[in-house]
PDB file of C-alpha atoms in Angstrom:
ATOM      1  CA  UNK L 880      -6.285  17.000   2.595  1.00 34.00           C
ATOM      2  CA  UNK L 881      -9.614  16.517   0.852  1.00 34.00           C
ATOM      3  CA  UNK L 882     -11.269  19.426  -0.937  1.00 34.00           C
ATOM      4  CA  UNK L 883     -14.769  20.453   0.171  1.00 32.00           C
ATOM      5  CA  UNK L 884     -16.268  19.442  -3.184  1.00 33.00           C
ATOM      6  CA  UNK L 885     -14.753  15.945  -3.014  1.00 35.00           C
ATOM      7  CA  UNK L 886     -15.972  15.458   0.562  1.00 37.00           C
ATOM      8  CA  UNK L 887     -19.469  16.588  -0.392  1.00 34.00           C
ATOM      9  CA  UNK L 888     -19.523  14.210  -3.371  1.00 33.00           C
ATOM     10  CA  UNK L 889     -18.459  11.201  -1.295  1.00 37.00           C
ATOM     11  CA  UNK L 890     -20.982  11.996   1.457  1.00 39.00           C
ATOM     12  CA  UNK L 891     -23.696  12.251  -1.201  1.00 38.00           C
ATOM     13  CA  UNK L 892     -22.760   8.871  -2.683  1.00 44.00           C
ATOM     14  CA  UNK L 893     -22.647   7.247   0.772  1.00 44.00           C
ATOM     15  CA  UNK L 894     -26.172   8.501   1.489  1.00 42.00           C
ATOM     16  CA  UNK L 895     -27.438   7.525  -1.963  1.00 46.00           C
ATOM     17  CA  UNK L 896     -26.200   3.930  -1.846  1.00 46.00           C
ATOM     18  CA  UNK L 897     -26.696   3.368   1.855  1.00 49.00           C
ATOM     19  CA  UNK L 898     -22.981   2.866   2.393  1.00 49.00           C
ATOM     20  CA  UNK L 899     -21.705   3.506   5.861  1.00 45.00           C
ATOM     21  CA  UNK L 900     -22.911   0.458   7.737  1.00 53.00           C
ATOM     22  CA  UNK L 901     -20.107  -1.835   8.764  1.00 59.00           C
ATOM     23  CA  UNK L 902     -19.878  -5.359  10.081  1.00 61.00           C
ATOM     24  CA  UNK L 903     -16.666  -6.023  11.951  1.00 58.00           C
ATOM     25  CA  UNK L 904     -15.794  -9.020  14.143  1.00 53.00           C
ATOM     26  CA  UNK L 905     -18.612  -9.304  16.662  1.00 36.00           C
ATOM     27  CA  UNK L 906     -20.772  -6.587  15.059  1.00 40.00           C
ATOM     28  CA  UNK L 907     -23.715  -6.751  12.670  1.00 35.00           C
ATOM     29  CA  UNK L 908     -25.104  -3.532  11.262  1.00 36.00           C
ATOM     30  CA  UNK L 909     -26.797  -2.932   7.943  1.00 39.00           C
ATOM     31  CA  UNK L 910     -29.858  -1.595   6.190  1.00 36.00           C
ATOM     32  CA  UNK L 911     -31.847  -2.110   3.031  1.00 36.00           C
ATOM     33  CA  UNK L 912     -34.847  -0.678   1.237  1.00 35.00           C
ATOM     34  CA  UNK L 913     -35.885   2.778   0.109  1.00 33.00           C
ATOM     35  CA  UNK L 914     -34.941   6.034   1.808  1.00 31.00           C
ATOM     36  CA  UNK L 915     -38.488   6.350   3.164  1.00 34.00           C
ATOM     37  CA  UNK L 916     -38.198   2.931   4.768  1.00 32.00           C
ATOM     38  CA  UNK L 917     -34.813   3.892   6.123  1.00 29.00           C
ATOM     39  CA  UNK L 918     -36.225   7.032   7.735  1.00 34.00           C
ATOM     40  CA  UNK L 919     -38.948   5.000   9.443  1.00 33.00           C
ATOM     41  CA  UNK L 920     -36.353   2.607  10.821  1.00 28.00           C
ATOM     42  CA  UNK L 921     -33.832   5.282  11.790  1.00 30.00           C
ATOM     43  CA  UNK L 922     -34.434   4.890  15.515  1.00 35.00           C
ATOM     44  CA  UNK L 923     -34.329   1.095  15.354  1.00 33.00           C
ATOM     45  CA  UNK L 924     -31.107   1.078  13.330  1.00 32.00           C
ATOM     46  CA  UNK L 925     -29.391   3.904  15.186  1.00 36.00           C
ATOM     47  CA  UNK L 926     -25.706   3.089  15.019  1.00 38.00           C
ATOM     48  CA  UNK L 927     -23.758   2.918  18.300  1.00 33.00           C
ATOM     49  CA  UNK L 928     -20.489   4.811  18.581  1.00 37.00           C
ATOM     50  CA  UNK L 929     -18.411   1.635  18.663  1.00 37.00           C
ATOM     51  CA  UNK L 930     -19.682   0.676  15.221  1.00 34.00           C
ATOM     52  CA  UNK L 931     -18.519   3.944  13.700  1.00 34.00           C
ATOM     53  CA  UNK L 932     -14.952   2.633  13.653  1.00 39.00           C
ATOM     54  CA  UNK L 933     -15.216  -1.165  13.480  1.00 36.00           C
ATOM     55  CA  UNK L 934     -12.879  -3.570  15.196  1.00 36.00           C
ATOM     56  CA  UNK L 935     -10.531  -4.824  12.505  1.00 37.00           C
ATOM     57  CA  UNK L 936      -7.974  -6.432  14.747  1.00 35.00           C
ATOM     58  CA  UNK L 937      -9.649  -9.802  15.152  1.00 38.00           C
ATOM     59  CA  UNK L 938     -10.152 -11.159  18.621  1.00 35.00           C
ATOM     60  CA  UNK L 939      -9.501  -7.735  20.110  1.00 37.00           C
ATOM     61  CA  UNK L 940      -5.769  -7.840  19.377  1.00 45.00           C
ATOM     62  CA  UNK L 941      -4.293  -4.347  19.334  1.00 53.00           C
ATOM     63  CA  UNK L 942      -2.758  -3.353  16.018  1.00 66.00           C
ATOM     64  CA  UNK L 943       0.981  -2.836  16.410  1.00 78.00           C
ATOM     65  CA  UNK L 944       1.913  -3.000  12.713  1.00 91.00           C
ATOM     66  CA  UNK L 945       0.842  -1.064   9.624  1.00 96.00           C
ATOM     67  CA  UNK L 946      -2.146  -2.568   7.871  1.00 97.00           C
ATOM     68  CA  UNK L 947      -3.183  -3.117   4.276  1.00 97.00           C
ATOM     69  CA  UNK L 948      -6.982  -3.140   4.022  1.00 97.00           C
ATOM     70  CA  UNK L 949      -7.902  -5.208   0.962  1.00 97.00           C
ATOM     71  CA  UNK L 950     -11.318  -4.297  -0.444  1.00 97.00           C
ATOM     72  CA  UNK L 951     -13.467  -6.624  -2.555  1.00 97.00           C
ATOM     73  CA  UNK L 952     -15.077  -6.463  -5.058  1.00 97.00           C
ATOM     74  CA  UNK L 953     -14.227  -3.465  -7.220  1.00 95.00           C
ATOM     75  CA  UNK L 954     -17.600  -3.330  -8.941  1.00 94.00           C
ATOM     76  CA  UNK L 955     -18.279  -0.904 -11.772  1.00 93.00           C
ATOM     77  CA  UNK L 956     -17.364   2.245  -9.813  1.00 89.00           C
ATOM     78  CA  UNK L 957     -15.984   1.006  -6.440  1.00 91.00           C
ATOM     79  CA  UNK L 958     -18.420   3.117  -4.424  1.00 89.00           C
ATOM     80  CA  UNK L 959     -18.163   0.888  -1.352  1.00 90.00           C
ATOM     81  CA  UNK L 960     -14.360   0.925  -1.136  1.00 90.00           C
ATOM     82  CA  UNK L 961     -14.241   4.679  -1.795  1.00 84.00           C
ATOM     83  CA  UNK L 962     -16.890   5.622   0.758  1.00 82.00           C
ATOM     84  CA  UNK L 963     -15.883   3.162   3.490  1.00 84.00           C
ATOM     85  CA  UNK L 964     -12.100   3.044   3.075  1.00 80.00           C
ATOM     86  CA  UNK L 965     -11.409   6.018   5.337  1.00 78.00           C
ATOM     87  CA  UNK L 966     -13.421   4.473   8.183  1.00 84.00           C
ATOM     88  CA  UNK L 967     -10.895   1.678   8.648  1.00 89.00           C
ATOM     89  CA  UNK L 968      -7.428   1.975  10.100  1.00 89.00           C
ATOM     90  CA  UNK L 969      -5.390   5.106  10.736  1.00 89.00           C
ATOM     91  CA  UNK L 970      -6.139   7.445   7.822  1.00 88.00           C
ATOM     92  CA  UNK L 971      -5.131   4.861   5.176  1.00 92.00           C
ATOM     93  CA  UNK L 972      -3.690   5.888   1.815  1.00 91.00           C
ATOM     94  CA  UNK L 973      -5.826   4.575  -1.039  1.00 91.00           C
ATOM     95  CA  UNK L 974      -4.124   2.803  -3.946  1.00 92.00           C
ATOM     96  CA  UNK L 975      -5.437   3.365  -7.489  1.00 89.00           C
ATOM     97  CA  UNK L 976      -4.472   2.296 -11.002  1.00 85.00           C
ATOM     98  CA  UNK L 977      -1.791   4.481 -12.645  1.00 85.00           C
ATOM     99  CA  UNK L 978      -4.246   5.305 -15.444  1.00 81.00           C
ATOM    100  CA  UNK L 979      -6.494   7.098 -12.930  1.00 81.00           C
ATOM    101  CA  UNK L 980      -3.662   9.516 -12.207  1.00 83.00           C
ATOM    102  CA  UNK L 981      -3.173  10.256 -15.892  1.00 81.00           C
ATOM    103  CA  UNK L 982      -6.687  11.447 -16.753  1.00 82.00           C
ATOM    104  CA  UNK L 983      -7.723  15.114 -16.482  1.00 83.00           C
ATOM    105  CA  UNK L 984     -10.068  15.924 -13.576  1.00 83.00           C
ATOM    106  CA  UNK L 985      -9.739  12.367 -12.304  1.00 80.00           C
ATOM    107  CA  UNK L 986      -6.108  13.038 -11.453  1.00 81.00           C
ATOM    108  CA  UNK L 987      -6.960  16.223  -9.543  1.00 83.00           C
ATOM    109  CA  UNK L 988      -9.695  14.468  -7.595  1.00 82.00           C
ATOM    110  CA  UNK L 989      -7.418  11.530  -6.741  1.00 80.00           C
ATOM    111  CA  UNK L 990      -4.629  13.866  -5.639  1.00 78.00           C
ATOM    112  CA  UNK L 991      -7.043  15.787  -3.403  1.00 81.00           C
ATOM    113  CA  UNK L 992      -7.897  12.480  -1.747  1.00 77.00           C
ATOM    114  CA  UNK L 993      -4.219  11.671  -1.255  1.00 81.00           C
ATOM    115  CA  UNK L 994      -4.334   8.520  -3.366  1.00 87.00           C
ATOM    116  CA  UNK L 995      -1.248   6.546  -4.408  1.00 89.00           C
ATOM    117  CA  UNK L 996      -0.469   4.834  -7.710  1.00 89.00           C
ATOM    118  CA  UNK L 997      -0.450   1.033  -7.682  1.00 90.00           C
ATOM    119  CA  UNK L 998       2.862   1.041  -9.511  1.00 90.00           C
ATOM    120  CA  UNK L 999       5.629  -0.768  -7.634  1.00 89.00           C
ATOM    121  CA  UNK L1000       7.832   2.281  -6.884  1.00 91.00           C
ATOM    122  CA  UNK L1001       4.906   4.399  -5.645  1.00 91.00           C
ATOM    123  CA  UNK L1002       3.538   1.698  -3.364  1.00 93.00           C
ATOM    124  CA  UNK L1003       6.944   0.840  -1.928  1.00 93.00           C
ATOM    125  CA  UNK L1004       7.668   4.494  -1.207  1.00 93.00           C
ATOM    126  CA  UNK L1005       4.454   4.806   0.801  1.00 92.00           C
ATOM    127  CA  UNK L1006       4.916   1.474   2.568  1.00 95.00           C
ATOM    128  CA  UNK L1007       8.420   2.406   3.711  1.00 95.00           C
ATOM    129  CA  UNK L1008       6.743   5.172   5.741  1.00 94.00           C
ATOM    130  CA  UNK L1009       4.542   2.614   7.508  1.00 94.00           C
ATOM    131  CA  UNK L1010       1.263   4.225   6.467  1.00 92.00           C
ATOM    132  CA  UNK L1011      -1.930   2.170   6.535  1.00 95.00           C
ATOM    133  CA  UNK L1012      -3.128   1.430   3.008  1.00 95.00           C
ATOM    134  CA  UNK L1013      -6.428   0.652   1.293  1.00 95.00           C
ATOM    135  CA  UNK L1014      -6.191  -1.394  -1.890  1.00 96.00           C
ATOM    136  CA  UNK L1015      -8.544  -3.208  -4.275  1.00 96.00           C
ATOM    137  CA  UNK L1016      -6.512  -6.293  -5.259  1.00 97.00           C
ATOM    138  CA  UNK L1017      -8.884  -7.197  -8.107  1.00 95.00           C
ATOM    139  CA  UNK L1018      -7.997  -4.009  -9.960  1.00 94.00           C
ATOM    140  CA  UNK L1019      -9.174  -3.351 -13.488  1.00 92.00           C
ATOM    141  CA  UNK L1020      -9.890  -7.057 -14.067  1.00 95.00           C
ATOM    142  CA  UNK L1021     -12.509  -6.965 -11.315  1.00 95.00           C
ATOM    143  CA  UNK L1022     -14.184  -4.001 -13.006  1.00 94.00           C
ATOM    144  CA  UNK L1023     -14.629  -6.242 -16.044  1.00 95.00           C
ATOM    145  CA  UNK L1024     -15.893  -9.129 -13.909  1.00 96.00           C
ATOM    146  CA  UNK L1025     -18.540  -6.999 -12.159  1.00 95.00           C
ATOM    147  CA  UNK L1026     -22.024  -8.457 -12.553  1.00 95.00           C
ATOM    148  CA  UNK L1027     -25.328  -8.028 -10.751  1.00 94.00           C
ATOM    149  CA  UNK L1028     -26.063 -11.726 -11.315  1.00 94.00           C
ATOM    150  CA  UNK L1029     -22.767 -13.503 -10.561  1.00 95.00           C
ATOM    151  CA  UNK L1030     -20.339 -12.632  -7.765  1.00 97.00           C
ATOM    152  CA  UNK L1031     -16.715 -12.789  -8.881  1.00 97.00           C
ATOM    153  CA  UNK L1032     -13.332 -11.914  -7.414  1.00 97.00           C
ATOM    154  CA  UNK L1033     -10.090 -11.625  -9.374  1.00 97.00           C
ATOM    155  CA  UNK L1034      -7.625 -12.955  -6.826  1.00 98.00           C
ATOM    156  CA  UNK L1035      -6.081 -16.300  -7.823  1.00 97.00           C
ATOM    157  CA  UNK L1036      -3.260 -14.686  -9.833  1.00 94.00           C
ATOM    158  CA  UNK L1037      -3.060 -11.411  -7.904  1.00 96.00           C
ATOM    159  CA  UNK L1038      -0.179 -11.989  -5.486  1.00 97.00           C
ATOM    160  CA  UNK L1039       1.929  -8.832  -5.674  1.00 96.00           C
ATOM    161  CA  UNK L1040       0.178  -7.185  -2.714  1.00 97.00           C
ATOM    162  CA  UNK L1041       1.019 -10.215  -0.566  1.00 98.00           C
ATOM    163  CA  UNK L1042       4.693  -9.967  -1.513  1.00 97.00           C
ATOM    164  CA  UNK L1043       4.782  -6.243  -0.721  1.00 97.00           C
ATOM    165  CA  UNK L1044       3.080  -6.888   2.628  1.00 97.00           C
ATOM    166  CA  UNK L1045       5.745  -9.453   3.520  1.00 98.00           C
ATOM    167  CA  UNK L1046       8.582  -7.177   2.447  1.00 97.00           C
ATOM    168  CA  UNK L1047       7.384  -4.159   4.418  1.00 97.00           C
ATOM    169  CA  UNK L1048       5.881  -5.836   7.480  1.00 96.00           C
ATOM    170  CA  UNK L1049       2.199  -5.131   6.788  1.00 97.00           C
ATOM    171  CA  UNK L1050      -0.672  -7.211   8.128  1.00 97.00           C
ATOM    172  CA  UNK L1051      -3.613  -7.894   5.799  1.00 98.00           C
ATOM    173  CA  UNK L1052      -7.300  -7.327   6.536  1.00 97.00           C
ATOM    174  CA  UNK L1053      -9.890  -8.525   3.978  1.00 98.00           C
ATOM    175  CA  UNK L1054     -12.928  -6.278   3.515  1.00 97.00           C
ATOM    176  CA  UNK L1055     -16.006  -7.276   1.503  1.00 97.00           C
ATOM    177  CA  UNK L1056     -18.749  -4.965   0.241  1.00 97.00           C
ATOM    178  CA  UNK L1057     -21.987  -6.892  -0.165  1.00 97.00           C
ATOM    179  CA  UNK L1058     -24.206  -5.103  -2.666  1.00 96.00           C
ATOM    180  CA  UNK L1059     -21.409  -3.347  -4.567  1.00 96.00           C
ATOM    181  CA  UNK L1060     -21.909  -5.443  -7.719  1.00 96.00           C
ATOM    182  CA  UNK L1061     -25.669  -4.860  -7.653  1.00 96.00           C
ATOM    183  CA  UNK L1062     -25.474  -1.066  -7.860  1.00 95.00           C
ATOM    184  CA  UNK L1063     -25.133  -1.236 -11.660  1.00 95.00           C
ATOM    185  CA  UNK L1064     -26.275  -3.668 -14.353  1.00 94.00           C
ATOM    186  CA  UNK L1065     -23.861  -4.665 -17.123  1.00 90.00           C
ATOM    187  CA  UNK L1066     -25.234  -4.256 -20.630  1.00 87.00           C
ATOM    188  CA  UNK L1067     -25.897  -7.440 -22.629  1.00 87.00           C
ATOM    189  CA  UNK L1068     -23.964  -9.159 -24.217  1.00 88.00           C
ATOM    190  CA  UNK L1069     -20.894  -7.923 -22.309  1.00 89.00           C
ATOM    191  CA  UNK L1070     -21.500 -10.414 -19.499  1.00 88.00           C
ATOM    192  CA  UNK L1071     -21.762 -13.495 -21.733  1.00 90.00           C
ATOM    193  CA  UNK L1072     -18.941 -16.081 -21.312  1.00 92.00           C
ATOM    194  CA  UNK L1073     -17.251 -15.330 -24.658  1.00 93.00           C
ATOM    195  CA  UNK L1074     -17.347 -11.565 -24.244  1.00 93.00           C
ATOM    196  CA  UNK L1075     -16.282 -11.829 -20.596  1.00 92.00           C
ATOM    197  CA  UNK L1076     -13.143 -13.809 -21.487  1.00 93.00           C
ATOM    198  CA  UNK L1077     -12.286 -11.326 -24.227  1.00 94.00           C
ATOM    199  CA  UNK L1078     -12.729  -8.359 -21.884  1.00 93.00           C
ATOM    200  CA  UNK L1079     -10.605  -9.998 -19.177  1.00 94.00           C
ATOM    201  CA  UNK L1080      -7.881 -10.599 -21.792  1.00 94.00           C
ATOM    202  CA  UNK L1081      -7.967  -6.907 -22.743  1.00 93.00           C
ATOM    203  CA  UNK L1082      -7.748  -5.963 -19.074  1.00 92.00           C
ATOM    204  CA  UNK L1083      -4.730  -8.246 -18.559  1.00 90.00           C
ATOM    205  CA  UNK L1084      -2.987  -7.132 -21.728  1.00 91.00           C
ATOM    206  CA  UNK L1085      -3.704  -3.409 -21.833  1.00 89.00           C
ATOM    207  CA  UNK L1086      -5.149  -2.575 -18.373  1.00 85.00           C
ATOM    208  CA  UNK L1087      -8.318  -1.587 -20.206  1.00 83.00           C
ATOM    209  CA  UNK L1088     -11.695  -1.845 -18.459  1.00 85.00           C
ATOM    210  CA  UNK L1089     -14.271  -2.342 -21.216  1.00 84.00           C
ATOM    211  CA  UNK L1090     -17.954  -2.311 -20.467  1.00 78.00           C
ATOM    212  CA  UNK L1091     -20.968  -0.159 -19.673  1.00 81.00           C
ATOM    213  CA  UNK L1092     -22.853  -0.164 -16.377  1.00 87.00           C
ATOM    214  CA  UNK L1093     -26.383   1.191 -15.961  1.00 88.00           C
ATOM    215  CA  UNK L1094     -27.671   2.159 -12.531  1.00 92.00           C
ATOM    216  CA  UNK L1095     -30.765   4.263 -11.898  1.00 92.00           C
ATOM    217  CA  UNK L1096     -33.232   4.171 -14.787  1.00 89.00           C
ATOM    218  CA  UNK L1097     -33.632   7.962 -14.871  1.00 91.00           C
ATOM    219  CA  UNK L1098     -29.897   8.658 -14.607  1.00 90.00           C
ATOM    220  CA  UNK L1099     -27.861   5.585 -15.624  1.00 90.00           C
ATOM    221  CA  UNK L1100     -24.529   6.924 -14.342  1.00 87.00           C
ATOM    222  CA  UNK L1101     -25.949   7.082 -10.801  1.00 91.00           C
ATOM    223  CA  UNK L1102     -26.172   3.812  -8.800  1.00 93.00           C
ATOM    224  CA  UNK L1103     -29.574   2.295  -8.096  1.00 93.00           C
ATOM    225  CA  UNK L1104     -31.113   4.347  -5.257  1.00 90.00           C
ATOM    226  CA  UNK L1105     -32.995   1.369  -3.782  1.00 89.00           C
ATOM    227  CA  UNK L1106     -29.901  -0.834  -3.478  1.00 90.00           C
ATOM    228  CA  UNK L1107     -28.153  -0.826  -0.107  1.00 87.00           C
ATOM    229  CA  UNK L1108     -24.725  -2.140   0.816  1.00 92.00           C
ATOM    230  CA  UNK L1109     -23.226  -3.855   3.838  1.00 95.00           C
ATOM    231  CA  UNK L1110     -19.484  -3.840   4.469  1.00 95.00           C
ATOM    232  CA  UNK L1111     -18.001  -6.800   6.335  1.00 96.00           C
ATOM    233  CA  UNK L1112     -14.524  -6.633   7.835  1.00 96.00           C
ATOM    234  CA  UNK L1113     -12.436  -9.756   8.400  1.00 97.00           C
ATOM    235  CA  UNK L1114      -9.900 -10.577  11.066  1.00 95.00           C
ATOM    236  CA  UNK L1115      -6.332  -9.394  10.821  1.00 96.00           C
ATOM    237  CA  UNK L1116      -3.953 -11.785   9.043  1.00 97.00           C
ATOM    238  CA  UNK L1117      -0.593 -11.519  10.788  1.00 96.00           C
ATOM    239  CA  UNK L1118       2.287 -11.438   8.324  1.00 97.00           C
ATOM    240  CA  UNK L1119       6.005 -11.862   9.046  1.00 96.00           C
ATOM    241  CA  UNK L1120       8.540  -9.351   7.777  1.00 96.00           C
ATOM    242  CA  UNK L1121      10.805 -10.891   5.144  1.00 97.00           C
ATOM    243  CA  UNK L1122      12.927  -8.613   2.988  1.00 94.00           C
ATOM    244  CA  UNK L1123      13.207 -11.133   0.163  1.00 96.00           C
ATOM    245  CA  UNK L1124      10.344 -13.654   0.497  1.00 97.00           C
ATOM    246  CA  UNK L1125      10.607 -16.833  -1.549  1.00 97.00           C
ATOM    247  CA  UNK L1126       7.969 -17.776  -4.096  1.00 97.00           C
ATOM    248  CA  UNK L1127       6.847 -20.569  -1.785  1.00 97.00           C
ATOM    249  CA  UNK L1128       6.341 -18.110   1.082  1.00 98.00           C
ATOM    250  CA  UNK L1129       4.322 -15.749  -1.105  1.00 98.00           C
ATOM    251  CA  UNK L1130       2.205 -18.677  -2.329  1.00 98.00           C
ATOM    252  CA  UNK L1131       1.605 -19.847   1.249  1.00 98.00           C
ATOM    253  CA  UNK L1132       0.425 -16.479   2.554  1.00 98.00           C
ATOM    254  CA  UNK L1133      -1.580 -15.795  -0.598  1.00 98.00           C
ATOM    255  CA  UNK L1134      -3.445 -19.069  -0.022  1.00 98.00           C
ATOM    256  CA  UNK L1135      -4.082 -17.997   3.578  1.00 98.00           C
ATOM    257  CA  UNK L1136      -5.521 -14.723   2.356  1.00 98.00           C
ATOM    258  CA  UNK L1137      -7.770 -16.335  -0.264  1.00 98.00           C
ATOM    259  CA  UNK L1138      -9.111 -18.734   2.370  1.00 98.00           C
ATOM    260  CA  UNK L1139      -9.826 -15.823   4.730  1.00 98.00           C
ATOM    261  CA  UNK L1140     -11.591 -13.928   1.935  1.00 98.00           C
ATOM    262  CA  UNK L1141     -13.843 -16.869   1.100  1.00 98.00           C
ATOM    263  CA  UNK L1142     -14.642 -17.433   4.759  1.00 98.00           C
ATOM    264  CA  UNK L1143     -15.511 -13.756   5.210  1.00 98.00           C
ATOM    265  CA  UNK L1144     -17.885 -13.833   2.254  1.00 98.00           C
ATOM    266  CA  UNK L1145     -19.675 -17.095   3.044  1.00 98.00           C
ATOM    267  CA  UNK L1146     -20.061 -16.370   6.752  1.00 97.00           C
ATOM    268  CA  UNK L1147     -21.706 -12.997   6.093  1.00 97.00           C
ATOM    269  CA  UNK L1148     -23.450 -13.203   2.707  1.00 97.00           C
ATOM    270  CA  UNK L1149     -26.800 -13.868   4.444  1.00 96.00           C
ATOM    271  CA  UNK L1150     -26.723 -10.260   5.699  1.00 96.00           C
ATOM    272  CA  UNK L1151     -27.746  -9.108   2.211  1.00 96.00           C
ATOM    273  CA  UNK L1152     -30.945 -10.632   0.723  1.00 95.00           C
ATOM    274  CA  UNK L1153     -29.530 -10.800  -2.810  1.00 96.00           C
ATOM    275  CA  UNK L1154     -26.408 -12.687  -1.739  1.00 97.00           C
ATOM    276  CA  UNK L1155     -27.811 -15.321   0.622  1.00 95.00           C
ATOM    277  CA  UNK L1156     -27.425 -18.148  -1.902  1.00 95.00           C
ATOM    278  CA  UNK L1157     -24.955 -16.536  -4.313  1.00 97.00           C
ATOM    279  CA  UNK L1158     -21.619 -18.343  -4.684  1.00 98.00           C
ATOM    280  CA  UNK L1159     -18.319 -16.498  -5.014  1.00 98.00           C
ATOM    281  CA  UNK L1160     -16.349 -17.288  -8.166  1.00 97.00           C
ATOM    282  CA  UNK L1161     -12.583 -16.948  -7.901  1.00 97.00           C
ATOM    283  CA  UNK L1162     -10.755 -15.883 -11.047  1.00 95.00           C
TER     284      UNK L1162
END
């Protein structure tokens, strides 16, 4: 169960960033601009009940298997995945880096939210129970890759979640948060090619997310108040259940997922003004 303070914090962040609008198959909801503009448009953008819990089944197919909702990108703070994750599926368990469960205060907050470590044993234990899960495949590397100028996803070498999904009979659903990487600016020169490669190496080697993100000018640790986000939800990717999948099978279904992720991004990027012509780099 979530503590009252954690719930209040997440509701505050959802309001601040404009998170909460979802685009599922066949739906298109979103908003941009300042809070004053949003208030003026509140009647026009009033959200219907069916959009509160978006269709994530694809083609109206009823979900009969547990689902792993894969959120992209992580961004500096992962505000989109944190605020929207509970709106998808059947009370999904969120997966976080083991380091998050080792830090004071952060650990208590994560435990209040019922989050699970991304370590193999912890994930497998939860998946054996058939619980829906919410995961950010890009992990700490995608924190490093976050940029308000270039859209990047760390996915080409991240295949473990696909293997686990095959082993435990989970379907995959890609979720993309347009605007997440624009909530904070990365301090120069951390986003230069040389520094970026060095930071990614540190993330791979030591699981260390190096970098500083600045949001609102008056309070840098708070995301930009005039930046809104739109969450787009892809179709369900049906996965077979294979106790010991071969490398070839993992590669095949990973390629299917990457293709679905790219399609989701390019088909919906026009919903956010800043992303209309922005390409998605795969790392």
